[in-house]
Amino acid sequence: MIDIDFEQYPLTGWFPGHMMKAEKAMQEALKLVDLVVELIDARAPMSSRNPDLREILQNRPFLTVANKSDLADPKASKAWVEWYAKRGERLFMLDSRKTGTLRGLPELWRKVVMEERAKRGATRPLARPVRIMIAGVPNIGKSTLVNHLLEKNKAQVGPKPGVTRQNQWIPLPSNVELLDTPGILWPRIQSKRHELLLALLGNLKEEVVDKILLSDYLCCRLSEQKNVKWDVLGVDGCPNSPDELLEGLARRRGLLRQGGTPDFERAANAFLKEYRDGRLGRFTFDLVPQCGLT
Ligand SMILES: Nc1nc2c(ncn2[C@@H]2O[C@H](COP(=O)(O)OP(=O)(O)OP(=O)(O)O)[C@@H](O)[C@H]2O)c(=O)[nH]1
Ligand SMILES: [Mg+2]
């Protein structure tokens, strides 16, 4: 296992103004919604949860959906679903790009809303569509999910954070209205490792994080995992250091500077891309807490 002290590097503190505005807009839209669905990342079911969200959303009925499960370790996903269940919460695992896995979701959400209404003493049926807010960190797939539930590309989607800039209501045929919201982070990410993990998952703006540092972090995290397809990168097994990996990758792919020295920056980008495209395997970076229910 490779170990590096990442805490020696300063936090970026990336929390752009539009997120603060988005948070306010979410708070205002709250009174209109019956249910909030938070999308988290199946690869990091703890670290990709916004710790402030439950407070922001007060007592609204709340569901958690772990997206991008196609990139997470299936065994770990099962363990996370069980862990949530022990706490009396249901966690759904989703690959929101696959329409098949989404079937029945709006109906289920509608049922949750009806149950909540009954618990709160409502006796009359709802005379309007059920309204559901889709919230979560940037680039987690909120708009992709909304489009696939609608079976039309109405919400703008893109492989970087900050694509959705405003709340957008999207009516579904099943008498459900979805509110697509801009992704938000929280202003106080406490540790560099946490920030690097979110950057690795694509939740932070690319430009704010040093690519070589991020690739060092990825190398460390993969060195903790089994079944990494290191051969895709042209190395035999887990390297001894991130530099060894990048140097091997650069030489193998001809990513060289003038004079034949390895181009670490381009190698880091290639490494990150292979991981993000899922070619190195499926990994979950947050472990289920072992003792007790925290
Ligand atoms: N592998 C994988 N990729 C996904 C999944 N869902 C969405 N994506 C990809 O993730 C990227 C971001 O998707 P968006 O739907 O724009 O994400 P968003 O949460 O709306 O992002 P913001 O509007 O920036 O907050 C796109 O490149 C999608 O194709 C999934 O389940 N698995
Ligand atoms: Mg979006």
XYZ file of C-alpha atoms and ligand atoms in Angstrom:
327
model
C 0.000 0.000 0.000
C 1.373 3.412 -0.929
C 1.070 6.062 1.776
C 1.492 9.803 1.272
C 0.702 12.593 3.729
C -1.802 14.542 1.617
C -2.788 16.778 4.527
C 0.428 18.777 4.017
C -1.162 20.300 0.873
C -3.491 23.302 1.275
C -7.234 22.997 0.630
C -8.506 24.795 -2.481
C -11.543 26.116 -0.594
C -13.477 25.936 -3.878
C -17.021 27.113 -3.168
C -18.060 29.448 -6.002
C -20.708 32.138 -5.606
C -23.228 30.335 -7.794
C -23.364 27.510 -5.227
C -24.277 29.881 -2.453
C -27.059 31.258 -4.675
C -28.144 27.720 -5.601
C -28.386 26.817 -1.923
C -30.644 29.825 -1.280
C -32.796 28.969 -4.315
C -33.137 25.399 -3.030
C -34.252 26.687 0.340
C -36.874 28.868 -1.331
C -38.133 26.029 -3.555
C -38.419 23.763 -0.526
C -41.886 24.872 0.450
C -43.085 23.670 -2.963
C -41.687 20.152 -2.832
C -43.064 16.959 -1.273
C -39.875 14.910 -1.325
C -36.141 15.518 -1.666
C -33.992 12.910 -3.384
C -30.290 13.334 -2.707
C -27.992 11.773 -5.284
C -24.736 10.575 -3.792
C -21.864 8.735 -5.449
C -21.935 4.945 -5.048
C -18.102 5.030 -4.997
C -18.122 7.189 -1.866
C -21.470 6.863 -0.090
C -20.223 8.799 2.923
C -17.891 11.414 1.464
C -20.247 12.484 -1.328
C -23.141 13.240 1.038
C -23.616 16.906 1.743
C -23.389 17.093 5.548
C -25.385 20.348 5.574
C -28.222 19.160 3.349
C -30.524 17.705 6.000
C -30.289 20.952 7.917
C -30.948 23.022 4.788
C -33.961 20.848 3.953
C -35.388 20.915 7.450
C -37.952 18.164 7.933
C -38.820 17.399 4.340
C -39.223 13.711 3.477
C -35.858 12.599 2.200
C -34.480 9.686 0.141
C -30.925 8.826 -0.811
C -29.954 7.408 -4.171
C -26.395 6.287 -4.932
C -25.666 6.955 -8.591
C -22.774 5.814 -10.830
C -23.027 2.358 -9.310
C -21.599 0.998 -12.573
C -18.231 2.404 -11.419
C -18.466 1.111 -7.816
C -17.493 -2.299 -6.437
C -20.729 -4.364 -6.427
C -19.821 -6.122 -3.155
C -19.204 -2.826 -1.410
C -22.475 -1.464 -2.804
C -24.336 -4.392 -1.283
C -22.649 -3.742 2.060
C -23.643 -0.075 1.921
C -27.285 -0.902 1.135
C -27.293 -3.215 4.179
C -25.661 -0.564 6.379
C -28.305 1.998 5.424
C -31.056 -0.574 6.000
C -29.774 -1.175 9.552
C -30.243 2.524 10.192
C -33.815 2.287 8.943
C -33.046 4.055 5.648
C -33.342 2.742 2.133
C -30.449 3.327 -0.234
C -31.028 2.810 -3.943
C -28.144 1.909 -6.209
C -28.474 3.413 -9.657
C -26.748 3.773 -12.997
C -28.761 6.693 -14.212
C -27.554 6.294 -17.781
C -29.340 2.937 -18.015
C -33.063 3.535 -18.371
C -33.842 -0.069 -17.345
C -32.628 0.493 -13.771
C -34.943 3.503 -13.399
C -38.225 1.814 -14.130
C -40.752 2.262 -11.347
C -38.738 4.980 -9.591
C -41.271 7.854 -9.930
C -44.046 5.500 -8.791
C -42.004 4.537 -5.734
C -41.304 8.174 -4.902
C -44.981 8.980 -5.252
C -45.746 6.160 -2.781
C -43.242 7.568 -0.279
C -44.909 10.981 -0.553
C -48.361 9.481 0.005
C -47.144 7.537 3.050
C -45.547 10.673 4.494
C -48.723 12.656 3.928
C -50.759 9.980 5.680
C -48.297 10.015 8.621
C -48.728 13.768 8.886
C -52.483 13.389 9.066
C -53.458 14.435 5.504
C -56.806 12.905 4.639
C -57.517 14.259 1.162
C -55.627 13.053 -1.934
C -53.131 15.463 -3.467
C -54.902 17.580 -6.081
C -51.721 18.356 -8.000
C -48.667 16.456 -9.288
C -46.193 15.165 -6.701
C -43.165 17.493 -6.608
C -39.717 16.048 -6.115
C -36.445 17.927 -5.753
C -33.330 16.214 -7.112
C -30.315 17.468 -5.143
C -26.672 16.479 -4.739
C -23.042 17.352 -5.374
C -22.019 18.756 -8.783
C -21.600 16.317 -11.699
C -23.231 13.404 -9.892
C -25.819 12.822 -12.643
C -28.910 14.738 -11.466
C -29.784 16.064 -14.927
C -28.974 12.692 -16.534
C -31.447 11.039 -14.178
C -34.134 13.646 -14.858
C -33.688 13.271 -18.647
C -33.866 9.513 -18.495
C -36.981 9.553 -16.357
C -38.522 11.926 -18.879
C -37.108 9.881 -21.765
C -36.137 13.168 -23.424
C -33.083 15.400 -23.224
C -34.604 18.420 -21.579
C -32.048 19.154 -18.857
C -28.512 20.075 -19.898
C -25.920 17.396 -19.076
C -22.114 17.473 -19.199
C -19.019 15.699 -17.863
C -17.984 18.570 -15.590
C -19.376 20.222 -12.453
C -21.555 23.310 -12.701
C -23.524 22.447 -15.856
C -26.944 23.179 -14.310
C -27.018 26.765 -13.095
C -30.685 27.218 -12.149
C -33.553 25.252 -10.706
C -35.651 23.773 -13.505
C -39.065 22.090 -13.169
C -39.556 19.079 -15.411
C -43.008 17.461 -15.552
C -43.056 13.687 -16.073
C -46.012 11.936 -17.739
C -46.731 10.021 -14.491
C -48.167 13.050 -12.654
C -44.805 13.769 -11.022
C -42.815 16.981 -11.358
C -39.076 16.915 -10.853
C -36.990 19.898 -9.814
C -33.489 19.635 -11.292
C -31.133 21.713 -9.148
C -27.539 22.936 -9.606
C -24.994 20.770 -7.791
C -23.756 22.178 -4.508
C -20.805 21.419 -2.256
C -20.416 22.639 1.272
C -18.168 25.541 2.276
C -16.040 23.669 4.811
C -14.460 20.540 3.416
C -12.234 19.605 6.325
C -9.423 17.505 4.931
C -7.280 17.434 1.819
C -7.948 13.725 1.372
C -11.685 14.402 1.337
C -11.238 17.207 -1.174
C -9.042 15.039 -3.400
C -11.616 12.248 -3.307
C -14.369 14.626 -4.445
C -12.041 15.941 -7.160
C -11.352 12.383 -8.283
C -15.067 11.676 -8.530
C -15.424 14.819 -10.666
C -17.312 17.018 -8.208
C -14.753 19.837 -8.145
C -13.808 22.070 -11.043
C -10.896 20.376 -12.866
C -8.697 23.465 -12.971
C -8.561 24.038 -9.205
C -6.733 20.793 -8.365
C -3.192 19.916 -9.372
C -3.398 16.952 -11.794
C -0.216 15.270 -10.612
C -1.289 15.510 -6.963
C -4.686 14.075 -7.916
C -3.076 11.239 -9.817
C -0.797 10.551 -6.797
C -3.935 10.348 -4.685
C -5.606 7.976 -7.159
C -2.497 5.790 -7.205
C -2.557 5.577 -3.372
C -6.260 4.745 -3.278
C -5.902 2.079 -5.979
C -2.965 0.548 -4.114
C -5.499 -0.261 -1.329
C -7.794 -2.074 -3.760
C -7.891 -5.592 -5.140
C -8.485 -6.380 -8.806
C -6.970 -3.221 -10.273
C -6.271 -3.698 -13.977
C -2.768 -2.256 -13.746
C -1.916 -3.873 -17.097
C -4.150 -1.291 -18.855
C -1.520 1.252 -17.746
C 1.338 -0.891 -18.968
C 2.610 -1.926 -15.511
C 2.725 -5.480 -14.155
C 1.207 -4.891 -10.736
C 0.819 -2.263 -8.064
C 3.748 0.175 -8.453
C 6.021 1.145 -5.530
C 5.275 4.834 -5.963
C 3.063 7.143 -8.040
C 6.165 8.415 -9.868
C 7.087 4.905 -10.912
C 3.576 4.453 -12.326
C 3.558 7.757 -14.219
C 7.040 7.208 -15.593
C 6.139 3.695 -16.822
C 2.883 4.950 -18.342
C 4.602 7.904 -20.046
C 7.275 5.683 -21.595
C 4.799 3.037 -22.657
C 2.536 5.565 -24.389
C 5.285 7.799 -25.747
C 4.232 10.731 -23.525
C 7.689 12.286 -23.546
C 9.116 15.764 -23.465
C 11.890 17.007 -25.703
C 14.988 15.006 -24.859
C 12.939 11.889 -24.065
C 12.075 12.628 -20.415
C 8.616 11.448 -19.256
C 5.828 14.017 -19.395
C 4.308 13.516 -15.929
C 1.444 15.917 -16.541
C 0.191 14.122 -19.654
C 0.716 10.743 -17.990
C -1.330 11.916 -14.971
C -4.157 13.002 -17.292
C -4.084 9.657 -19.108
C -4.149 7.767 -15.784
C -7.117 9.800 -14.481
C -9.005 9.312 -17.741
C -8.520 5.533 -17.710
C -9.863 5.442 -14.160
C -12.831 7.732 -14.860
C -13.796 5.775 -17.954
C -13.974 2.674 -15.777
C -11.156 0.830 -17.560
C -9.147 0.077 -14.394
C -12.010 -1.691 -12.635
C -14.843 -0.901 -10.236
C -13.874 0.524 -6.859
C -15.551 1.948 -3.766
C -13.394 4.299 -1.732
C -15.508 4.685 1.412
C -15.624 1.635 3.647
C -18.739 0.774 5.592
C -18.100 1.760 9.233
C -17.218 -1.451 11.046
C -18.431 -0.805 14.556
C -21.867 0.363 15.581
C -24.205 2.645 13.721
C -22.548 6.016 13.267
N -20.683 6.138 -15.283
C -21.774 6.870 -15.063
N -21.810 8.148 -15.478
C -22.922 8.862 -15.247
C -24.035 8.340 -14.543
N -24.977 9.318 -14.442
C -24.461 10.408 -15.050
N -23.225 10.139 -15.534
C -22.331 11.085 -16.244
O -21.971 12.091 -15.286
C -21.790 13.355 -15.945
C -22.550 14.438 -15.219
O -23.926 14.276 -15.438
P -24.978 15.451 -15.194
O -26.322 14.804 -15.309
O -24.704 16.655 -16.032
O -24.667 15.793 -13.665
P -25.365 16.901 -12.722
O -25.450 16.298 -11.359
O -26.631 17.373 -13.323
O -24.240 18.014 -12.711
P -24.397 19.615 -12.369
O -25.550 20.143 -13.148
O -23.096 20.167 -12.821
O -24.560 19.710 -10.897
C -22.207 13.121 -17.396
O -21.019 12.958 -18.167
C -23.027 11.849 -17.350
O -22.976 11.109 -18.559
C -23.972 6.978 -14.090
O -24.875 6.426 -13.445
N -22.810 6.305 -14.377
Mg -27.206 19.220 -13.883
